[in-house]
JSON list of C-alpha atoms in Angstrom, two decimals:
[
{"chain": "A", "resi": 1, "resn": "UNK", "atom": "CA", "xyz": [11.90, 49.36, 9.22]},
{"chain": "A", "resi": 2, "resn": "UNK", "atom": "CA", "xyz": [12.96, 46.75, 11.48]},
{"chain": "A", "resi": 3, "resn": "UNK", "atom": "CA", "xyz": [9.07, 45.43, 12.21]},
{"chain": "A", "resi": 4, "resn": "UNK", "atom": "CA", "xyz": [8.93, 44.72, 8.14]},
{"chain": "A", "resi": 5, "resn": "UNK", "atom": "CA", "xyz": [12.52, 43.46, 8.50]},
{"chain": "A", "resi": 6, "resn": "UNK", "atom": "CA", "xyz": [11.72, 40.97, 11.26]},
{"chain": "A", "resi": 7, "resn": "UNK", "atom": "CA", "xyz": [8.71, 40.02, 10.44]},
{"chain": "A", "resi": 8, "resn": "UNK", "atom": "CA", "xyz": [9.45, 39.43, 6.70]},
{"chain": "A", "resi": 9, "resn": "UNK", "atom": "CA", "xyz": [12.24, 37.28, 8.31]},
{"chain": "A", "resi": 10, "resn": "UNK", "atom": "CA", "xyz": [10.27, 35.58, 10.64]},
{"chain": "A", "resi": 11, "resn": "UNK", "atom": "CA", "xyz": [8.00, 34.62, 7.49]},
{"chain": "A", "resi": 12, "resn": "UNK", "atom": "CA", "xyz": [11.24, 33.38, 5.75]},
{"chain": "A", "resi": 13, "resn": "UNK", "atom": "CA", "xyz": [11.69, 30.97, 8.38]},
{"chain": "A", "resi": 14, "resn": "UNK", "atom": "CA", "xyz": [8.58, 29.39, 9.04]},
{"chain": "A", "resi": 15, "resn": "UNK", "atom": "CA", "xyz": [8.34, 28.80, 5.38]},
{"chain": "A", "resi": 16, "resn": "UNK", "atom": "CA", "xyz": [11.90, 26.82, 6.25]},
{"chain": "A", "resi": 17, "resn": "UNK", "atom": "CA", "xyz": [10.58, 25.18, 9.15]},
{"chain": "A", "resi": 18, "resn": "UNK", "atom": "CA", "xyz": [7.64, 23.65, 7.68]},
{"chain": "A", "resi": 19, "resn": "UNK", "atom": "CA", "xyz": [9.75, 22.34, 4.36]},
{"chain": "A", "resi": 20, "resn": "UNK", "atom": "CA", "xyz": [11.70, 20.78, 7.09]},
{"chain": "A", "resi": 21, "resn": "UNK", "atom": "CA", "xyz": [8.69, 18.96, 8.61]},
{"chain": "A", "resi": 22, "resn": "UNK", "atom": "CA", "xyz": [7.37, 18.29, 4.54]},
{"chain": "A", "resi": 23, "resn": "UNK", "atom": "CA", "xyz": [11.19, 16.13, 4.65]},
{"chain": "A", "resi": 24, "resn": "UNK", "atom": "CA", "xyz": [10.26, 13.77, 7.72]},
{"chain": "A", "resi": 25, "resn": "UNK", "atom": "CA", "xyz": [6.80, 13.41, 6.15]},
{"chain": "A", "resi": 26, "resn": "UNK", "atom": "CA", "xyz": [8.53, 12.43, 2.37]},
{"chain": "A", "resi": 27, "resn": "UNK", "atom": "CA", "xyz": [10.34, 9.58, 4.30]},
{"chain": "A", "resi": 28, "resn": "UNK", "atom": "CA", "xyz": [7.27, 8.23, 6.31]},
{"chain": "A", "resi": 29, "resn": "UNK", "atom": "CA", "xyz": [8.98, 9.08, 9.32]},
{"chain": "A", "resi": 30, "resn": "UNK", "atom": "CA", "xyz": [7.30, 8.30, 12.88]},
{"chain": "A", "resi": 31, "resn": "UNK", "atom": "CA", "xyz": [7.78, 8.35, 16.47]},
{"chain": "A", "resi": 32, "resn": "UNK", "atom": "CA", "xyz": [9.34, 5.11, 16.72]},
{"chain": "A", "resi": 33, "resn": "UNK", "atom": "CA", "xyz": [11.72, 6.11, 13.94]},
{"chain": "A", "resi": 34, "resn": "UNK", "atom": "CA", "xyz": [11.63, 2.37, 12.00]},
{"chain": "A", "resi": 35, "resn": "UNK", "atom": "CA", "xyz": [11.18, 1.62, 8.67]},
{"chain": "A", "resi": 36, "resn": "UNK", "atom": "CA", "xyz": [7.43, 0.88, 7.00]},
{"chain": "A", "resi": 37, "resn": "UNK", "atom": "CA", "xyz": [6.17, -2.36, 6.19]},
{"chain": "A", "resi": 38, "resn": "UNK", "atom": "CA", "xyz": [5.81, -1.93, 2.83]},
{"chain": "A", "resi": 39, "resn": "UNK", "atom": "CA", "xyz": [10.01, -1.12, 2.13]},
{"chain": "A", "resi": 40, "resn": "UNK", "atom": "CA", "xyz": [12.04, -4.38, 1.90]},
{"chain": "A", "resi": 41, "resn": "UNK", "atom": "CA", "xyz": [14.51, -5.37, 4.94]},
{"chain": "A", "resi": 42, "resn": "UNK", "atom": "CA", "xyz": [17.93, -5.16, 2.45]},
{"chain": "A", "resi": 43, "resn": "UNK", "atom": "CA", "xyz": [17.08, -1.90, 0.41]},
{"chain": "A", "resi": 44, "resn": "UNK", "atom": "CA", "xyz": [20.13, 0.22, 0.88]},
{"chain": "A", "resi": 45, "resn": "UNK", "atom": "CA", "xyz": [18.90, 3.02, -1.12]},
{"chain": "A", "resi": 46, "resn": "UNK", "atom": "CA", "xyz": [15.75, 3.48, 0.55]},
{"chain": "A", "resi": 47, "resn": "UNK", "atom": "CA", "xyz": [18.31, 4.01, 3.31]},
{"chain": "A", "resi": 48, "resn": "UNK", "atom": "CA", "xyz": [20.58, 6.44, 2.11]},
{"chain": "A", "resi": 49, "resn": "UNK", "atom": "CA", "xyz": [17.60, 8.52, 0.58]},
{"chain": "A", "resi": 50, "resn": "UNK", "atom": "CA", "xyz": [15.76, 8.21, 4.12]},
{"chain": "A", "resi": 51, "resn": "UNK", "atom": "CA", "xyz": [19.08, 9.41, 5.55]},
{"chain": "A", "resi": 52, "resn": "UNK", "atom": "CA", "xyz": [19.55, 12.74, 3.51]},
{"chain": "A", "resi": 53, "resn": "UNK", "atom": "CA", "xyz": [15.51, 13.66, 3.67]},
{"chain": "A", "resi": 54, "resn": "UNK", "atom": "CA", "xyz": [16.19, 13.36, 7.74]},
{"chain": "A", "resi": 55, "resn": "UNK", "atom": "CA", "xyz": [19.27, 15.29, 7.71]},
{"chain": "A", "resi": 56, "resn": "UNK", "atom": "CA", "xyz": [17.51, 17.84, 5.60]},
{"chain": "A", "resi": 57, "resn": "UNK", "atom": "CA", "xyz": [15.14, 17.76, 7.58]},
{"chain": "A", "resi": 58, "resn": "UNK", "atom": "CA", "xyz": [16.85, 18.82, 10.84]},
{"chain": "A", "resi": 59, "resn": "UNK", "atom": "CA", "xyz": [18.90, 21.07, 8.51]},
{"chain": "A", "resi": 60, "resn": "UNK", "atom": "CA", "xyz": [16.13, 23.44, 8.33]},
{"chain": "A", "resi": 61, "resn": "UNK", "atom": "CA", "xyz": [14.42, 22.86, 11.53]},
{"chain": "A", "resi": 62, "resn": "UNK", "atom": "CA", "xyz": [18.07, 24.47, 12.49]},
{"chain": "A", "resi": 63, "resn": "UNK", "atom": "CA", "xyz": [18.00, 27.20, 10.11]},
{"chain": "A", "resi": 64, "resn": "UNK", "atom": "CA", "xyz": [14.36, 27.99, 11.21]},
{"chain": "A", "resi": 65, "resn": "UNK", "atom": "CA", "xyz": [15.47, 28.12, 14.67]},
{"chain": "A", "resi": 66, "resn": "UNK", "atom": "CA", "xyz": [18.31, 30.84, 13.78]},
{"chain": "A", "resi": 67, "resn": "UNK", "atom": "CA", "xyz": [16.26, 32.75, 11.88]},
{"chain": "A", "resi": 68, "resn": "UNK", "atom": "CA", "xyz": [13.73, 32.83, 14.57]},
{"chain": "A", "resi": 69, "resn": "UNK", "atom": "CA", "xyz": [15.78, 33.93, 17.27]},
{"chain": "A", "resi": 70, "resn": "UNK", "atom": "CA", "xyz": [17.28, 36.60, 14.85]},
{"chain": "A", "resi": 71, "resn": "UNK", "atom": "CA", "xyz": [14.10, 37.88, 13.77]},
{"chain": "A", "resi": 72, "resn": "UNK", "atom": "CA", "xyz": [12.79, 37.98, 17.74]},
{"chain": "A", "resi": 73, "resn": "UNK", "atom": "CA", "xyz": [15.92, 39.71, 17.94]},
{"chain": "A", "resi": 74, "resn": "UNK", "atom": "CA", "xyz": [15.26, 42.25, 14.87]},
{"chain": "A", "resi": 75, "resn": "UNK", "atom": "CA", "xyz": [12.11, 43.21, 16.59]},
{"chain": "A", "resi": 76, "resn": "UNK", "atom": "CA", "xyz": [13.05, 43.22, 20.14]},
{"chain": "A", "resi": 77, "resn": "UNK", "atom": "CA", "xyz": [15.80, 45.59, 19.75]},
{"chain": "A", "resi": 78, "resn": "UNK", "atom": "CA", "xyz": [15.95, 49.27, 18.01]},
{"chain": "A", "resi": 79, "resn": "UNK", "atom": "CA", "xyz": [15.40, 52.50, 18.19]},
{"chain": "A", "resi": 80, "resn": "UNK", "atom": "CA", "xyz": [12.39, 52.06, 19.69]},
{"chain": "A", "resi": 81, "resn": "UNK", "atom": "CA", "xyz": [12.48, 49.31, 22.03]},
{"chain": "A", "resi": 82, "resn": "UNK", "atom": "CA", "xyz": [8.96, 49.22, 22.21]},
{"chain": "A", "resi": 83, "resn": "UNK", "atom": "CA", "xyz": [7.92, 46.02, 20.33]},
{"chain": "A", "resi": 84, "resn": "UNK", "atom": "CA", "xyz": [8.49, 42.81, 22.69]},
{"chain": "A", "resi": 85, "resn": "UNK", "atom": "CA", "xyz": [5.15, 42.23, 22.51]},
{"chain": "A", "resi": 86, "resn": "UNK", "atom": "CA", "xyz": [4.94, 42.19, 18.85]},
{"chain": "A", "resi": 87, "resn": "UNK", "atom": "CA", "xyz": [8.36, 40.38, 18.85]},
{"chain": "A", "resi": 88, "resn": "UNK", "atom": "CA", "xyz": [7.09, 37.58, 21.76]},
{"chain": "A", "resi": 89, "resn": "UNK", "atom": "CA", "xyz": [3.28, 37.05, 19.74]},
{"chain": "A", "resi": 90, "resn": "UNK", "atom": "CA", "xyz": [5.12, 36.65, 15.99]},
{"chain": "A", "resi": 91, "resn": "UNK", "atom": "CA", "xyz": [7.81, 34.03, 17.00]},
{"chain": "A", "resi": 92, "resn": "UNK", "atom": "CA", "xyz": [5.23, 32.15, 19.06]},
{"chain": "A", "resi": 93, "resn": "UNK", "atom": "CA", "xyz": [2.84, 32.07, 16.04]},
{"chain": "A", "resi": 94, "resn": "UNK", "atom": "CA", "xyz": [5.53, 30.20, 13.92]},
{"chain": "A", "resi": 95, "resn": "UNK", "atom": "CA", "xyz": [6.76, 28.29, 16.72]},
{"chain": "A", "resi": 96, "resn": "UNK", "atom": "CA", "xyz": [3.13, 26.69, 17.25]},
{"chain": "A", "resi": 97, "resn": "UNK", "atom": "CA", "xyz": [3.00, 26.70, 13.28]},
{"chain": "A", "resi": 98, "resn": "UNK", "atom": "CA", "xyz": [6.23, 24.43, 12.90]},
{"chain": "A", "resi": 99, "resn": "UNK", "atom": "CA", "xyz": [6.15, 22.85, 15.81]},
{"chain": "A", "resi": 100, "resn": "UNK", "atom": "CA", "xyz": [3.03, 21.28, 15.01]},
{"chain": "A", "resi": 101, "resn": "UNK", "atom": "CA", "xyz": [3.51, 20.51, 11.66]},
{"chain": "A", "resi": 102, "resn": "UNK", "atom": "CA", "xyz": [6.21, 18.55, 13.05]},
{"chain": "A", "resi": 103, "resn": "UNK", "atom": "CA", "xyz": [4.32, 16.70, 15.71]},
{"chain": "A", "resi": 104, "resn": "UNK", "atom": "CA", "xyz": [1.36, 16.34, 13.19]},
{"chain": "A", "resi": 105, "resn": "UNK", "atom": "CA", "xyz": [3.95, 14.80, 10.90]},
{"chain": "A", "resi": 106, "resn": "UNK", "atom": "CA", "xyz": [5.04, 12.48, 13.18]},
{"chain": "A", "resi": 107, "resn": "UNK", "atom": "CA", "xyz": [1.92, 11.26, 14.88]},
{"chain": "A", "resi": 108, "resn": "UNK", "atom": "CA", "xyz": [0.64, 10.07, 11.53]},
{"chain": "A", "resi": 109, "resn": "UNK", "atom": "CA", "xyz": [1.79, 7.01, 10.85]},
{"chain": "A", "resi": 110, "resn": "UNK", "atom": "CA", "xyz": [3.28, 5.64, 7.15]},
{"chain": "A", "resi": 111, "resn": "UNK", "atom": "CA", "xyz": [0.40, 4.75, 4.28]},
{"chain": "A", "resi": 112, "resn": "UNK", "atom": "CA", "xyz": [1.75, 1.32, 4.37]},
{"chain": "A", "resi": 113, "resn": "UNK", "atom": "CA", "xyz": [0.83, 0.84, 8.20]},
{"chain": "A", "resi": 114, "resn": "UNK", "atom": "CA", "xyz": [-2.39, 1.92, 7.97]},
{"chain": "A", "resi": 115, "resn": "UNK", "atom": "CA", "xyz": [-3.36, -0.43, 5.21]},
{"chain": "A", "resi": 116, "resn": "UNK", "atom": "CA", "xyz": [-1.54, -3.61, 5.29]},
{"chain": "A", "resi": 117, "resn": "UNK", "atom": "CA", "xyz": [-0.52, -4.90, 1.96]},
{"chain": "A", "resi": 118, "resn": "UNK", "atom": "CA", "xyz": [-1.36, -9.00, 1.68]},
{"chain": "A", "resi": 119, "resn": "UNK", "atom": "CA", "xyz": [1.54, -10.94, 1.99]},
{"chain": "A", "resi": 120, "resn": "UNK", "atom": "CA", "xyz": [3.43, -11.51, -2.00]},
{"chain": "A", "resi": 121, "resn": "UNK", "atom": "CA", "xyz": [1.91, -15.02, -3.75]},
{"chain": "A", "resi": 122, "resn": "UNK", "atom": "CA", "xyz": [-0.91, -14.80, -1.49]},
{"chain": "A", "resi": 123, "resn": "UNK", "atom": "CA", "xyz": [-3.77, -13.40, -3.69]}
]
Protein backbone atom coordinates (compact mmCIF):
# COMPACT_ATOMS: atom_id res chain seq x y z
CA UNK A 1 0.00 0.00 0.00
CA UNK A 2 2.60 2.43 0.61
CA UNK A 3 4.44 1.76 -3.08
CA UNK A 4 0.83 2.96 -4.71
CA UNK A 5 0.77 5.60 -1.94
CA UNK A 6 4.20 7.02 -2.77
CA UNK A 7 4.31 6.66 -6.01
CA UNK A 8 0.79 8.08 -6.71
CA UNK A 9 2.30 10.96 -4.62
CA UNK A 10 5.36 11.24 -6.29
CA UNK A 11 3.11 11.57 -9.59
CA UNK A 12 1.14 14.37 -7.76
CA UNK A 13 4.17 16.29 -7.51
CA UNK A 14 5.86 16.20 -10.63
CA UNK A 15 2.62 17.19 -12.16
CA UNK A 16 3.24 20.38 -9.56
CA UNK A 17 6.68 20.79 -10.47
CA UNK A 18 6.31 21.07 -14.06
CA UNK A 19 3.10 23.68 -13.73
CA UNK A 20 5.69 25.49 -11.80
CA UNK A 21 8.22 25.54 -14.67
CA UNK A 22 4.85 26.18 -17.30
CA UNK A 23 4.74 29.75 -14.77
CA UNK A 24 8.45 30.95 -15.56
CA UNK A 25 7.79 29.98 -19.20
CA UNK A 26 4.13 32.20 -19.19
CA UNK A 27 6.34 35.22 -18.14
CA UNK A 28 9.22 34.74 -20.73
CA UNK A 29 11.48 34.29 -18.01
CA UNK A 30 15.38 33.68 -18.70
CA UNK A 31 18.65 33.29 -17.19
CA UNK A 32 19.43 36.80 -17.00
CA UNK A 33 16.06 37.41 -15.37
CA UNK A 34 15.25 40.97 -17.46
CA UNK A 35 12.41 41.94 -19.15
CA UNK A 36 11.80 41.20 -23.21
CA UNK A 37 12.17 43.63 -25.79
CA UNK A 38 8.97 43.62 -26.95
CA UNK A 39 7.23 44.86 -23.18
CA UNK A 40 7.46 48.68 -22.74
CA UNK A 41 10.08 50.18 -20.05
CA UNK A 42 6.98 51.88 -17.74
CA UNK A 43 4.36 48.94 -17.83
CA UNK A 44 3.61 48.35 -14.21
CA UNK A 45 1.23 45.64 -14.81
CA UNK A 46 3.33 43.58 -16.88
CA UNK A 47 5.26 43.82 -13.61
CA UNK A 48 3.01 42.86 -11.07
CA UNK A 49 1.62 39.94 -13.32
CA UNK A 50 5.42 38.86 -13.99
CA UNK A 51 5.76 39.04 -10.19
CA UNK A 52 2.85 36.62 -9.12
CA UNK A 53 3.58 33.99 -12.24
CA UNK A 54 7.36 33.93 -10.54
CA UNK A 55 6.18 33.60 -7.12
CA UNK A 56 3.87 30.89 -8.31
CA UNK A 57 6.25 29.61 -9.81
CA UNK A 58 8.68 28.93 -6.94
CA UNK A 59 5.46 28.20 -4.98
CA UNK A 60 5.23 24.91 -6.54
CA UNK A 61 8.75 24.18 -7.29
CA UNK A 62 8.47 24.22 -3.20
CA UNK A 63 5.51 22.15 -2.93
CA UNK A 64 7.09 19.67 -5.47
CA UNK A 65 10.07 19.50 -3.42
CA UNK A 66 7.92 18.49 -0.16
CA UNK A 67 6.05 16.20 -1.79
CA UNK A 68 9.08 14.59 -3.15
CA UNK A 69 10.90 14.11 -0.12
CA UNK A 70 7.60 12.79 1.48
CA UNK A 71 6.90 10.42 -1.13
CA UNK A 72 10.88 9.14 -1.04
CA UNK A 73 9.96 8.96 2.42
CA UNK A 74 6.53 6.89 1.89
CA UNK A 75 8.53 4.39 0.03
CA UNK A 76 11.68 4.25 1.93
CA UNK A 77 10.12 3.44 5.12
CA UNK A 78 7.46 0.52 6.14
CA UNK A 79 6.87 -2.61 6.96
CA UNK A 80 9.03 -3.79 4.61
CA UNK A 81 11.94 -1.67 4.34
CA UNK A 82 12.87 -3.18 1.28
CA UNK A 83 12.17 -0.52 -1.43
CA UNK A 84 15.13 2.20 -1.45
CA UNK A 85 15.80 1.27 -4.64
CA UNK A 86 12.41 1.78 -5.94
CA UNK A 87 12.20 4.88 -3.65
CA UNK A 88 15.95 6.35 -4.96
CA UNK A 89 14.97 5.44 -9.10
CA UNK A 90 11.16 7.19 -8.77
CA UNK A 91 12.26 10.53 -7.13
CA UNK A 92 15.24 10.74 -9.48
CA UNK A 93 12.91 10.22 -12.50
CA UNK A 94 10.86 13.39 -11.52
CA UNK A 95 13.76 15.19 -10.34
CA UNK A 96 15.43 14.91 -13.95
CA UNK A 97 11.72 15.46 -15.26
CA UNK A 98 11.30 18.95 -13.43
CA UNK A 99 14.48 19.86 -13.24
CA UNK A 100 14.79 19.99 -16.80
CA UNK A 101 11.74 21.41 -17.69
CA UNK A 102 13.02 24.12 -15.66
CA UNK A 103 16.41 24.50 -17.22
CA UNK A 104 14.75 23.90 -20.70
CA UNK A 105 12.46 26.77 -19.72
CA UNK A 106 15.01 28.94 -18.98
CA UNK A 107 17.58 28.38 -21.66
CA UNK A 108 15.01 29.38 -24.24
CA UNK A 109 14.95 32.70 -24.61
CA UNK A 110 11.53 35.14 -24.96
CA UNK A 111 9.66 35.10 -28.67
CA UNK A 112 10.38 38.70 -28.79
CA UNK A 113 14.31 38.13 -28.62
CA UNK A 114 14.46 35.78 -31.09
CA UNK A 115 12.70 37.86 -33.67
CA UNK A 116 13.25 41.47 -33.28
CA UNK A 117 10.25 43.57 -33.88
CA UNK A 118 11.25 46.86 -36.27
CA UNK A 119 11.47 49.81 -34.40
CA UNK A 120 7.47 51.77 -34.16
CA UNK A 121 7.08 54.47 -37.36
CA UNK A 122 9.74 52.68 -39.07
CA UNK A 123 7.87 50.52 -41.68
Amino acid sequence: MRTVTGTVLLIVATVIGLVGAFAFAETGLDWSFSKPSTVLEDSPRWDAEREFSVGFGVSALVVWLVLAVTAFFALLLGRERRRPVLASILVGVSAAVVLGAVIAVLSVPPVGEQYPLPPWNRA
